[in-house]
Coordinates of C-alpha atoms in Angstrom, one line a residue:
X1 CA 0.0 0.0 0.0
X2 CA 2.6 2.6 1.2
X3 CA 4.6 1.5 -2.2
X4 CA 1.9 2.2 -4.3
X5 CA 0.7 5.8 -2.8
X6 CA 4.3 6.4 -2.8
X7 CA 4.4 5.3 -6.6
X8 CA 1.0 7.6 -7.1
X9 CA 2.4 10.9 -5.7
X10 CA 5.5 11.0 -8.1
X11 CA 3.3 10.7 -10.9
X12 CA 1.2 13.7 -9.6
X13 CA 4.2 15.6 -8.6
X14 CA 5.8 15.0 -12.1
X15 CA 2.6 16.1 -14.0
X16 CA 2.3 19.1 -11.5
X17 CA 5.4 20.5 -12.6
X18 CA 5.2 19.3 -16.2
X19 CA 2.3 21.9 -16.4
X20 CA 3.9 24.9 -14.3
X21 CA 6.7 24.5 -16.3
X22 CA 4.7 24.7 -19.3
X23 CA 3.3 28.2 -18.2
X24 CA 6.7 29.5 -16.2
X25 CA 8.8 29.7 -19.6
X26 CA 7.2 31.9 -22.5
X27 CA 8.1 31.1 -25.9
X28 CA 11.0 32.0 -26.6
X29 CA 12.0 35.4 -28.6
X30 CA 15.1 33.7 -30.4
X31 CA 12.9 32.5 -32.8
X32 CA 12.1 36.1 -33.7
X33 CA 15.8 37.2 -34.4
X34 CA 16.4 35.2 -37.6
X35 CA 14.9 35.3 -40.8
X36 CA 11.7 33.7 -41.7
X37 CA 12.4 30.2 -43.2
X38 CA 8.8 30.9 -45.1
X39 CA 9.4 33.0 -48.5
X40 CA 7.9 35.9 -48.0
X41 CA 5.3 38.0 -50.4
X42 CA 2.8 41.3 -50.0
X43 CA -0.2 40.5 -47.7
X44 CA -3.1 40.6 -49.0
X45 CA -4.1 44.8 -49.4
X46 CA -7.7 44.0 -48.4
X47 CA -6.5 43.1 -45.1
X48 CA -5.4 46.5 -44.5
X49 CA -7.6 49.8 -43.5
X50 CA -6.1 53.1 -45.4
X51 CA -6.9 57.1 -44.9
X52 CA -5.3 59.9 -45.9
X53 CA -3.7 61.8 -42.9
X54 CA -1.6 65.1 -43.7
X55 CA -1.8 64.6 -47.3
X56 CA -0.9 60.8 -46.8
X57 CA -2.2 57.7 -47.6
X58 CA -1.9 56.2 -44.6
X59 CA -2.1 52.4 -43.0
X60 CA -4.8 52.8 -40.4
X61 CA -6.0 49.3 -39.5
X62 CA -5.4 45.6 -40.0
X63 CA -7.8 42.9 -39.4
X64 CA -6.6 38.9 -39.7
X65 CA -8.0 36.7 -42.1
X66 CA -11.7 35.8 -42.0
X67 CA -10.2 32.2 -42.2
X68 CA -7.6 30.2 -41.3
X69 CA -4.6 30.8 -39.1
X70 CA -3.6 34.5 -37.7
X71 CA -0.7 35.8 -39.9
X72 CA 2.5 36.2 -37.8
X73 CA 4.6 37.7 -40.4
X74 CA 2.9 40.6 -42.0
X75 CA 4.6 42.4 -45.3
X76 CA 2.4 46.2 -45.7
X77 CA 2.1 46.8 -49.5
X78 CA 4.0 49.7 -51.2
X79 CA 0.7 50.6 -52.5
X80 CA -2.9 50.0 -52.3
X81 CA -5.1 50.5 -55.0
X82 CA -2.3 52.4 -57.0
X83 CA -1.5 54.7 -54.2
X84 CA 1.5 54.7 -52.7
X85 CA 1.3 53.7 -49.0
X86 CA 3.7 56.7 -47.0
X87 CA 3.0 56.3 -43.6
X88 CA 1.5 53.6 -40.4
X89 CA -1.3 55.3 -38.3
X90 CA -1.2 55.7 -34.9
X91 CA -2.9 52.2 -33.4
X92 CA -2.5 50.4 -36.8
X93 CA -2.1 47.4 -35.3
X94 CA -4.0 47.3 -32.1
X95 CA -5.5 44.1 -31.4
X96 CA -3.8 41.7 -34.2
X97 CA -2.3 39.3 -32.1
X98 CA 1.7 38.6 -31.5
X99 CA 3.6 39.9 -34.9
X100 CA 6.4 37.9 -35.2
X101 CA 7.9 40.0 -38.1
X102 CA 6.9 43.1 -39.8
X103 CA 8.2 44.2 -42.8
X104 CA 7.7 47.8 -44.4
X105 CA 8.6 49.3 -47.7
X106 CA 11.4 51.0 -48.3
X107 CA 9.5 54.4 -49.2
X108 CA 7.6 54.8 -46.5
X109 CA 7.6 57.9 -44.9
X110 CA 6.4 58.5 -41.5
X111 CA 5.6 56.3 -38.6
X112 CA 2.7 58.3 -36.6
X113 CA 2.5 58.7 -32.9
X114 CA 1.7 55.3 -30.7
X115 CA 1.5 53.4 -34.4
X116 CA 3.3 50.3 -32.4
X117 CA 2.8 51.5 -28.5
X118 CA 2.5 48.5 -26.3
X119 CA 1.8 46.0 -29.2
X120 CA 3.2 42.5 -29.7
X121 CA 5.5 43.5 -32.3
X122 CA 8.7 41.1 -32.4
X123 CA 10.8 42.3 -35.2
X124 CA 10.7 45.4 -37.7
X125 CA 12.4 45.3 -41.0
X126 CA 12.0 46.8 -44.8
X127 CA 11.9 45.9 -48.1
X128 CA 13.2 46.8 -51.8
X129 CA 11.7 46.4 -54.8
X130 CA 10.7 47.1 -58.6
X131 CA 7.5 47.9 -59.3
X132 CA 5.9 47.6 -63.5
X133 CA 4.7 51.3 -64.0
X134 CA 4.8 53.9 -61.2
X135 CA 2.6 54.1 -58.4
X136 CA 0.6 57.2 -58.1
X137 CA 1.0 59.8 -54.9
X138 CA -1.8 62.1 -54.0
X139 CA -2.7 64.0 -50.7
X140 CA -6.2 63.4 -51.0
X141 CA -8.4 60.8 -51.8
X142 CA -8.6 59.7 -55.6
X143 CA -11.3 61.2 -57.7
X144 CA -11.3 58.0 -60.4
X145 CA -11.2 54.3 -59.2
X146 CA -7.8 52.8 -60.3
X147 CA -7.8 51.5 -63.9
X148 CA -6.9 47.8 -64.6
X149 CA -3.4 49.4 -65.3
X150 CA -2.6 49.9 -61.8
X151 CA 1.3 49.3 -61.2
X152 CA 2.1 46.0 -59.1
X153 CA 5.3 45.1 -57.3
X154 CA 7.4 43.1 -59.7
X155 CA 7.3 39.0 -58.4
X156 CA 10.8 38.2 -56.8
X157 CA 11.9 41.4 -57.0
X158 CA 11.9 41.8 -53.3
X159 CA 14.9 42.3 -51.0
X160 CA 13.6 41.6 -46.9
X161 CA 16.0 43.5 -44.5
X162 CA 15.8 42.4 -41.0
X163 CA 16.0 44.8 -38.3
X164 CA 16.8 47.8 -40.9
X165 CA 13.8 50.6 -41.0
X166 CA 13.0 52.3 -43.9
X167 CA 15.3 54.6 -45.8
X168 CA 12.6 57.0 -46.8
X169 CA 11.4 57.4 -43.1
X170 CA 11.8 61.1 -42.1
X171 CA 9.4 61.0 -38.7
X172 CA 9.0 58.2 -36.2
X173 CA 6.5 59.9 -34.3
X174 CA 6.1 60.3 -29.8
X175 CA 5.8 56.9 -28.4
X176 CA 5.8 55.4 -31.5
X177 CA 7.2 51.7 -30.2
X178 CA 6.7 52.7 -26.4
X179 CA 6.7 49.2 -24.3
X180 CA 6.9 47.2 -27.7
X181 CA 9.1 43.7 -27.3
X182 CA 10.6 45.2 -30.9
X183 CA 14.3 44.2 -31.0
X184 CA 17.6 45.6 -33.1
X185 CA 16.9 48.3 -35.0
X186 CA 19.0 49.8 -37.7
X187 CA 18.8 53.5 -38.9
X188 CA 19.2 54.0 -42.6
X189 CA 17.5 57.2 -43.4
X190 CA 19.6 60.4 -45.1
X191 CA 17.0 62.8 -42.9
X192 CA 15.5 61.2 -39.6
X193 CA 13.5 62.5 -36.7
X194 CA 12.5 60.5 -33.6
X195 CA 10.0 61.4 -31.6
X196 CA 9.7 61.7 -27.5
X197 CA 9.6 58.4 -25.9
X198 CA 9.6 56.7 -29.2
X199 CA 11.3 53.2 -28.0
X200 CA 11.0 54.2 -24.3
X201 CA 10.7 51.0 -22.2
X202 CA 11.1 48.6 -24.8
X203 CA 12.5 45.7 -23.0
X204 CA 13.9 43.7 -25.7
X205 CA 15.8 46.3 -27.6
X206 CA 19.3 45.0 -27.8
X207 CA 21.8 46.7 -30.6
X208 CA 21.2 50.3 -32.2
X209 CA 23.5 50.9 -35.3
X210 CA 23.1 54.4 -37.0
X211 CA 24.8 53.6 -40.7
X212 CA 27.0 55.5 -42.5
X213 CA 24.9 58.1 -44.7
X214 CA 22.2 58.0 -42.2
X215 CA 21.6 61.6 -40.7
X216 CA 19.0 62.0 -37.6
X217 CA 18.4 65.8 -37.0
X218 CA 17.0 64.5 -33.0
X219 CA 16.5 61.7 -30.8
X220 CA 13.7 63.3 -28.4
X221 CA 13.4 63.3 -25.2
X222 CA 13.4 60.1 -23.2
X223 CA 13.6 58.6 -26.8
X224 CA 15.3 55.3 -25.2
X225 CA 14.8 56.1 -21.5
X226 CA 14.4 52.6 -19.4
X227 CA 15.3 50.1 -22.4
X228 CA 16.1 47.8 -20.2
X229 CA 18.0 45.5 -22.7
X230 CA 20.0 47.9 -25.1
X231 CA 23.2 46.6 -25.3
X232 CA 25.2 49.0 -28.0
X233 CA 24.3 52.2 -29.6
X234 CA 27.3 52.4 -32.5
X235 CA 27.4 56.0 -34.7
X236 CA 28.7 55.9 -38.3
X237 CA 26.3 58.1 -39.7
X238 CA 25.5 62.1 -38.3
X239 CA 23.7 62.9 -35.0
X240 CA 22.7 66.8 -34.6
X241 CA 21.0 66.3 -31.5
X242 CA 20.2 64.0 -28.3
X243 CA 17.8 65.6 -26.1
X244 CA 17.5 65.6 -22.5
X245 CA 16.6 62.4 -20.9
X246 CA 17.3 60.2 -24.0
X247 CA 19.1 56.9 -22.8
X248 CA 18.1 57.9 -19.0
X249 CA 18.1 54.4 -16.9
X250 CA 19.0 52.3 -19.9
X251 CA 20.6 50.1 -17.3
X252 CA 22.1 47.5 -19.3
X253 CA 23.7 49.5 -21.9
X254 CA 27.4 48.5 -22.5
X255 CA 28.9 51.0 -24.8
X256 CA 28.0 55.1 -27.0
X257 CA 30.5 54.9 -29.7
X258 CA 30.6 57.2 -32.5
X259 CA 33.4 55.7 -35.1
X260 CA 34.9 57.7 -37.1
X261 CA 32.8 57.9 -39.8
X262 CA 30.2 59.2 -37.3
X263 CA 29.6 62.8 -36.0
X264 CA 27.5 64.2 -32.9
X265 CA 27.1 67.8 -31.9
X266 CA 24.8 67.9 -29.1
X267 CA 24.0 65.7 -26.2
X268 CA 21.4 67.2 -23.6
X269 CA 21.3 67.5 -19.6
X270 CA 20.7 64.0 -17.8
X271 CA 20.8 62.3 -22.2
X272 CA 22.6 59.2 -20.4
X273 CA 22.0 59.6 -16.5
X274 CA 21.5 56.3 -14.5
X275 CA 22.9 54.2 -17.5
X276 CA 24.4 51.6 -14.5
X277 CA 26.1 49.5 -17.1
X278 CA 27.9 51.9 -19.9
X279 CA 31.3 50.9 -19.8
X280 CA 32.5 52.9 -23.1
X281 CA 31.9 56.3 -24.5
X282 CA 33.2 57.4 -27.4
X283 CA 32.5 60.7 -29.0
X284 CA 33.6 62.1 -32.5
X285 CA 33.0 64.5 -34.6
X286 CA 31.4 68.0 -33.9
X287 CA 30.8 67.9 -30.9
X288 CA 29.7 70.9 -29.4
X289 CA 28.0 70.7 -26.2
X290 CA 27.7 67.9 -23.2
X291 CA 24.7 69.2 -20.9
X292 CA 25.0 68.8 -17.2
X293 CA 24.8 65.4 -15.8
X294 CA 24.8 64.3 -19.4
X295 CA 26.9 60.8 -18.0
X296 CA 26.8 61.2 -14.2
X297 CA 25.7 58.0 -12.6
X298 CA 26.9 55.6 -14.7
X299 CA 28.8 53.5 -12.1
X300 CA 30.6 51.3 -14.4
X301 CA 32.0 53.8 -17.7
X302 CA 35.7 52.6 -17.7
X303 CA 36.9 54.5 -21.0
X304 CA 35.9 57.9 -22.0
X305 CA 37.2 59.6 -25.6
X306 CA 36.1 62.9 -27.3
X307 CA 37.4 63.6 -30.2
X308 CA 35.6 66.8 -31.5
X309 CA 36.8 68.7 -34.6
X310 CA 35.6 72.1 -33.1
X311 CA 35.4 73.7 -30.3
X312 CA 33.5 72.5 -27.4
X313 CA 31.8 72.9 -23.9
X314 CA 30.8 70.3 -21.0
X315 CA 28.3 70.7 -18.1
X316 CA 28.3 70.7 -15.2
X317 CA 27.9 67.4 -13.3
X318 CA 28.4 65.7 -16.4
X319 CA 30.2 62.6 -15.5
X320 CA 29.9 63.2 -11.5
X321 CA 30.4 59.4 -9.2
X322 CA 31.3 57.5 -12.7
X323 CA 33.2 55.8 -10.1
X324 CA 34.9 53.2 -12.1
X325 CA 35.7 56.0 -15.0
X326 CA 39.9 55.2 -15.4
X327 CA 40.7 56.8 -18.4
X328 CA 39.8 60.1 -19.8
X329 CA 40.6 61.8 -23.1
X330 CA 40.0 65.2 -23.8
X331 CA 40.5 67.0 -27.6
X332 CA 41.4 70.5 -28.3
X333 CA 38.7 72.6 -28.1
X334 CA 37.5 72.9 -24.7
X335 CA 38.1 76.1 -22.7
X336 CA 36.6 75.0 -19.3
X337 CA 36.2 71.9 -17.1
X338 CA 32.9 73.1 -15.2
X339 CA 31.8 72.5 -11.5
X340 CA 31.7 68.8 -10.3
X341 CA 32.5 67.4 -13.9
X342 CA 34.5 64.6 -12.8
X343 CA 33.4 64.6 -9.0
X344 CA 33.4 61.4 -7.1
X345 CA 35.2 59.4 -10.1
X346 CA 37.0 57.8 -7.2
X347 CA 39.3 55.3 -9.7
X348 CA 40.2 57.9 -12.1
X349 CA 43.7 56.9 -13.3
X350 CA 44.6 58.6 -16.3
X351 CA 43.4 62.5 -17.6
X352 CA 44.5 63.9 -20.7
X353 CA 43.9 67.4 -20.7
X354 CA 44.1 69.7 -23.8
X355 CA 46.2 72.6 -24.7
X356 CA 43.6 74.6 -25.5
X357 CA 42.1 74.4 -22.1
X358 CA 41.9 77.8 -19.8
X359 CA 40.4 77.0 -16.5
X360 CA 39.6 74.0 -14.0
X361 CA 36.4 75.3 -11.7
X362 CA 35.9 74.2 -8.4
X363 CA 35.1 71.0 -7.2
X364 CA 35.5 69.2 -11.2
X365 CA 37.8 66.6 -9.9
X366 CA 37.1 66.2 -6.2
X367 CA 37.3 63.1 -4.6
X368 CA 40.2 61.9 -6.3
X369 CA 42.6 59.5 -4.2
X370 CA 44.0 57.3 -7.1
X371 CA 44.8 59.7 -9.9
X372 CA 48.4 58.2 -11.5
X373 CA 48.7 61.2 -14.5
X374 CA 47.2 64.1 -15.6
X375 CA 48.6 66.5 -18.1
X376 CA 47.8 70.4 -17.2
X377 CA 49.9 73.5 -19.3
X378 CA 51.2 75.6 -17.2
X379 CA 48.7 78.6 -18.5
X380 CA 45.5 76.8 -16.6
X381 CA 43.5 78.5 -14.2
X382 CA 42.7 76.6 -11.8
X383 CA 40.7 76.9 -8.3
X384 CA 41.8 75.8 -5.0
X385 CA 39.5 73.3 -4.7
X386 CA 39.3 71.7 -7.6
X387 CA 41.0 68.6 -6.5
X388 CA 39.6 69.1 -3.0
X389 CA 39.6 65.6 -1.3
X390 CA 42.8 64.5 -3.5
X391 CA 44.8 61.4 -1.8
X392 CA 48.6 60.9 -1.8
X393 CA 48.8 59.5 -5.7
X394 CA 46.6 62.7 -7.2
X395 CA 49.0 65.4 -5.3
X396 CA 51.7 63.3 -6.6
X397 CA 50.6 63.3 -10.0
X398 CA 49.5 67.4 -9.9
X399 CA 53.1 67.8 -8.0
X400 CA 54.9 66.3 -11.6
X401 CA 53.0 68.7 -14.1
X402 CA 54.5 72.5 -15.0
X403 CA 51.5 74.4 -13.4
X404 CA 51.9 76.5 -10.6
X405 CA 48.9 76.0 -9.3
X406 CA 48.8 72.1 -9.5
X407 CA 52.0 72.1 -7.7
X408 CA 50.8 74.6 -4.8
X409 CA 47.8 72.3 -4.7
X410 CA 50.5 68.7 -4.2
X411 CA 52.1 71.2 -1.8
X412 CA 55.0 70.9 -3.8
X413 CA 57.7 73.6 -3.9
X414 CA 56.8 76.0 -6.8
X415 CA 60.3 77.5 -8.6
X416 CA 60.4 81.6 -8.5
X417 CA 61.1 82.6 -12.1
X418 CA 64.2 84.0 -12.2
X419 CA 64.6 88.0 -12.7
X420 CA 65.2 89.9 -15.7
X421 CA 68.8 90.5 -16.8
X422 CA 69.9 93.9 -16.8
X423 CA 70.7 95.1 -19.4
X424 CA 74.5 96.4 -20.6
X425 CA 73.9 98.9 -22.6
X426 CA 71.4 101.6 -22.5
X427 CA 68.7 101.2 -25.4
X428 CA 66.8 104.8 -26.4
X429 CA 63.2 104.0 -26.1
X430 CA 61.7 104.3 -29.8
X431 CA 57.6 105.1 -29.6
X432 CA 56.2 103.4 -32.5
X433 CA 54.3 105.5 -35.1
X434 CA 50.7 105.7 -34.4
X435 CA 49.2 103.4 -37.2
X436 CA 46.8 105.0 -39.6
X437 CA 42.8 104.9 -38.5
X438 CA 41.5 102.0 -41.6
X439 CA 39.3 103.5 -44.1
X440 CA 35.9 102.4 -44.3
X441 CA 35.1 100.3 -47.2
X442 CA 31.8 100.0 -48.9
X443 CA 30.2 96.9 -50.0
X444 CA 27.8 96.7 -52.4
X445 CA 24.6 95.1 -51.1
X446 CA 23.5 92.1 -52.9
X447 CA 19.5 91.2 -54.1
X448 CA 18.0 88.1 -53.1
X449 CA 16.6 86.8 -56.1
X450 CA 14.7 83.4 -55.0
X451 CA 13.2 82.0 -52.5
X452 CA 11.7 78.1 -53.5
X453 CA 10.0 76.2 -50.9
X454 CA 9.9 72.3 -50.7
X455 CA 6.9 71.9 -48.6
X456 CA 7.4 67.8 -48.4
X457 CA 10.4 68.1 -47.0
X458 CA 10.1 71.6 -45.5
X459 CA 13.0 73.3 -46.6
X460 CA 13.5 76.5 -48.6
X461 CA 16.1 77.5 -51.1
X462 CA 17.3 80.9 -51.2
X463 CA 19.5 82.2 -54.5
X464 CA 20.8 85.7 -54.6
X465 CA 23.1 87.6 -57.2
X466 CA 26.8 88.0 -56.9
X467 CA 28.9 90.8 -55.5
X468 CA 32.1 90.4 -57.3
X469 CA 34.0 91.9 -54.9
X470 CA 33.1 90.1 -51.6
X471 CA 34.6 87.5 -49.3
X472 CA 31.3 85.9 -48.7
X473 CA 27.8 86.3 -47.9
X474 CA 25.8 86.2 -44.6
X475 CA 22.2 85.0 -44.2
X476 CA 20.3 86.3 -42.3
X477 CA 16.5 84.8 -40.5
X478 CA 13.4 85.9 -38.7
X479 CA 10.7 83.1 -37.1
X480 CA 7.3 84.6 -36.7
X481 CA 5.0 81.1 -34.7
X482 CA 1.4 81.0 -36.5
X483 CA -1.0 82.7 -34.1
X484 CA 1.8 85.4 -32.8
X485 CA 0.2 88.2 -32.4
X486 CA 1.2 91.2 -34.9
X487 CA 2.7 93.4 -32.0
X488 CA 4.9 91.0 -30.8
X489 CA 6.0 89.6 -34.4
X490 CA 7.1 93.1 -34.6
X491 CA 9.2 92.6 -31.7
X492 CA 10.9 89.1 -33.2
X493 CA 14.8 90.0 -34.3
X494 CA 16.4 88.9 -37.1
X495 CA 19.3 86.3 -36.5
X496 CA 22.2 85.4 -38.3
X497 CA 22.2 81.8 -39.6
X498 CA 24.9 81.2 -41.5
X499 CA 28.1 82.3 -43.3
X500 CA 29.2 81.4 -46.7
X501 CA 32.0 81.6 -49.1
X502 CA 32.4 84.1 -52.0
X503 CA 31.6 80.9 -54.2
X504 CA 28.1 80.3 -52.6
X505 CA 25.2 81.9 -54.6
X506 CA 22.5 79.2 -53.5
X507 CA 21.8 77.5 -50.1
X508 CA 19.3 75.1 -48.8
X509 CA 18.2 75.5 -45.3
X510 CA 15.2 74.0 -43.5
X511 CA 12.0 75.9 -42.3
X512 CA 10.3 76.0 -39.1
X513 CA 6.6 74.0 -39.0
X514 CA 3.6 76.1 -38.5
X515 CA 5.6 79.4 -39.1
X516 CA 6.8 82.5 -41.2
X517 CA 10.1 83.0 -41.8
X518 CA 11.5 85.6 -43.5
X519 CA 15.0 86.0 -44.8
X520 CA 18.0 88.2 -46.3
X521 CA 21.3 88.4 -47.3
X522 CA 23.9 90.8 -46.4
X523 CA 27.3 90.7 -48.4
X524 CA 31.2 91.3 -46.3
X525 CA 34.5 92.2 -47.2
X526 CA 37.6 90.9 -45.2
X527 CA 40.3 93.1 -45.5
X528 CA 43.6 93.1 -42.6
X529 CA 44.3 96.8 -40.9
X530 CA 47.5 97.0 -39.0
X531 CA 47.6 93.2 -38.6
X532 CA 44.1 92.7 -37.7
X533 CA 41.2 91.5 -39.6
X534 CA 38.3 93.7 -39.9
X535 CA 34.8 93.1 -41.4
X536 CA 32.5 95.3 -43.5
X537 CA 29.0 94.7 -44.4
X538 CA 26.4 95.3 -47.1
X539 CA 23.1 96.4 -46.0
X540 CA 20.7 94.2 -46.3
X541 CA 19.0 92.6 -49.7
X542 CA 15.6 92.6 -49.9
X543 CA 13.0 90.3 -47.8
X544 CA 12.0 86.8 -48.6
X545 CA 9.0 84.8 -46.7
X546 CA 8.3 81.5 -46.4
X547 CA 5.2 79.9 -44.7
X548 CA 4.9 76.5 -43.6
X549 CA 1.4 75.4 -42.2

């Protein structure tokens, strides 16, 4: 009896966690990171729900097959009824099921706000492809149903891309793929905007590769914030901007490296705060601005490199209790290490500081004990407590570079310069001629002659005559919001935007959304007086406007 009850409770036990075990391990997401083994073609158009939404055709819905098995691998047309499909709707999606992978054409435009927020959407990737005859873009609805005629997407002619968004996409909109399970992504667009919390929270998100070619104007704010799994973010292609908050408590990301192909000009306060795990940053290019706290908390950064082509600043904060940071290397450019910059980066080793650098603020490397080098020119400012809280090794270390201060810092022995030898013979004291005041010179002013607006992709071209004699040309903005009011426009002052060579008779330059901008031109002359360079201007050309709803 006891044999047989004993026999009878292993066989429940052993079912019991057959089933928990069953439920305790999801399916797993692997299976989402390869290529389909099924050859892939268009889904079926009449599966798809379209409007037109800011002048485009837009994917709006998507309901599953009246029969048969929900489709886990969905392929959007290029076009629906002859029209060209340019963006996904916000909610597209909702309610479909688990996607496993989603592929998009390659000219698609815009993905809305929320179009994949919260849905099960494993994998995103595009497609090429030839299409017999052209497909037809309008921004309203067509007047005449589609003839027979109606171009179709060439069979075979498609090329799937994995991971890789469109290259056409200018706008992934706010919360765009907030809390999707979406994994690598791969940025391959020549003018990209992403939108606030676009992939915020999205757990599975594990490498982020920007190609070379690729240019993104911003990542908005919180963009990435709290994607839990992003490993790498690697830069080959152009980042203008990070905003504030970006990669904020991406906790498992291991590296930020621009290569050197890659550029990036401005990262925002607090862009990579709380990122726990970043071991290496790496930042090339223009760089123009760090914001305060742009790094600080990021316990384990090891390795930090910038490598800017320009000149630069950092915030405050920015790297403050990196507290594994060892190695930091600094380009020419920078002018000023700010409060608290490196405070609390308690196994700081190694600092490379430029030559172009002026003055050390208080408190940017306190806490110090374990710095082994640091290079300093003798011609820094620096304030006394600067290195306050600096152990034996750091004074040692300040004690061996050719700054004064430094030294009286260590409390090393600073050497009094020596006095000036006197001289032999008695030299008569010749007073220089007074140098000539410059003549004014006057410049011609220039007329701006064109002013052509590209509403898709809301830029404007300006063209202006030539001025034979000039060094270049100076352009010249105002931005008037719709719905200022006409006392205040009145108020708005003109701002300079750009310089440009003698050569440069045409420039392209973006445009504002829902605003009038008005432009001009003033031409300069470069001439030296006595050594030093001195500018004279044109007046200005006449007034240009463009308006952008």
């Amino acid at each position: 009896m006891i044999i047989r009850k004993t026999k009878k409770l292993f066989i429940a036990t052993l079912i019991l966690s057959l089933i928990f075990t069953s439920i305790a391990v999801p399916p797993s997401t692997d299976a989402y990171a390869a290529e389909t083994d099924t050859p892939l073609s268009i889904t079926d158009e009449s599966l798809f729900e379209t409007a037109y939404i800011d002048g485009l055709l837009t994917i709006t819905g998507f309901h599953q097959p009246a029969s048969g098995n929900n489709l886990t691998d969905i392929v959007v047309p290029a076009a629906i009824g002859g029209q060209k499909i340019r963006a996904i709707g916000s909610s597209a999606f909702e309610g479909v099921g688990d996607i496993h992978n989603l592929y998009l054409p390659d000219t698609l435009e815009q993905i809305f706000a929320e179009a994949f927020s919260s849905y099960r959407v494993y994998q995103v990737g595009s497609y090429t492809y030839h299409a017999t005859g052209d497909f037809a873009v309008s921004e309203t609805a067509p007047t005449e149903i589609p003839s027979p005629e109606t171009p179709t997407v060439e069979e075979g002619s498609m090329t799937f891309t994995q991971h890789q968004l469109p290259s056409c996409l200018t706008v992934i909109g706010e919360k765009a793929f907030y809390n999707s399970p979406v994994h690598n992504i791969i940025f391959n667009s020549p003018e990209l905007a992403i939108g606030t919390s676009a992939f915020e929270g999205t757990e599975n998100l594990g490498d982020i590769t920007v190609t070379e070619g690729t240019r993104i104007s911003e990542i908005g704010e919180y963009a990435f914030q709290n994607s839990g799994n992003l490993h790498s973010f690697r830069v080959s292609g152009i980042i203008d901007r990070i905003k504030k908050g970006a990669f904020q408590g991406a906790g498992n990301m291991n590296e930020f490296v621009v290569s050197e192909t890659g550029s990036i000009s401005v990262i925002e306060d607090e862009a990579f705060m709380n990122c726990a795990n970043l071991h290496t940053v790496t930042l090339r290019g223009n760089v123009t601005s760090i914001g305060n706290n742009a790094f600080s908390q990021c316990g384990n950064m090891n390795d930090l490199v910038i490598e800017s082509t320009t000149s630069y600043t950092i915030g405050e904060y920015a790297f403050k209790n990196n507290t594994n940071l060892h190695h930091v290397t600094l380009s020419n450019g920078i002018e000023t290490i700010e409060k608290g910059t490196f405070e609390n980066c308690a196994n700081m080793n190694t600092v490379y500081l430029p030559d172009s650098l002026k003055n050390i603020k208080e408190d940017a490397f306190k806490n110090l004990p374990n710095l082994q080098e640091i290079t300093i020119n003798e011609n820094v400012t620096i304030a006394p407590d600067a290195f306050e809280g600096a152990g034996d090794a750091t004074k040692k270390a300040l004690a061996n570079t050719n700054n004064a201060a430094a030294k009286a810092i260590a409390g090393a022995p600073v050497p009094t310069p020596a006095p000036p030898a006197v001289p032999l013979v008695s030299v008569p004291v010749v007073t220089p001629p007074t140098p000539a005041p410059p003549q004014k010179i006057s410049v011609s002013s220039v007329k701006l002659k064109k002013a052509a607006v590209n509403k898709k992709k809301k830029k404007i071209t300006l063209a202006w005559s030539k001025n034979p004699k000039a060094s270049g040309y100076t352009i010249y903005k105002k931005v008037v919001k719709k719905g200022t009011k006409a006392k205040k426009a009145k108020k708005i002052k003109f701002k300079k935007v750009k310089n440009v060579s003698a050569k440069t008779l045409k420039l392209s330059l973006k445009l504002a959304k829902k605003s009038t901008t008005t432009f001009y031109v003033k031409a300069f002359i470069k001439t030296n007086v006595n050594g030093k360079t001195i500018t004279y201007y044109s007046k200005a050309s006449n007034n240009k406007k463009a308006v952008l709803k």
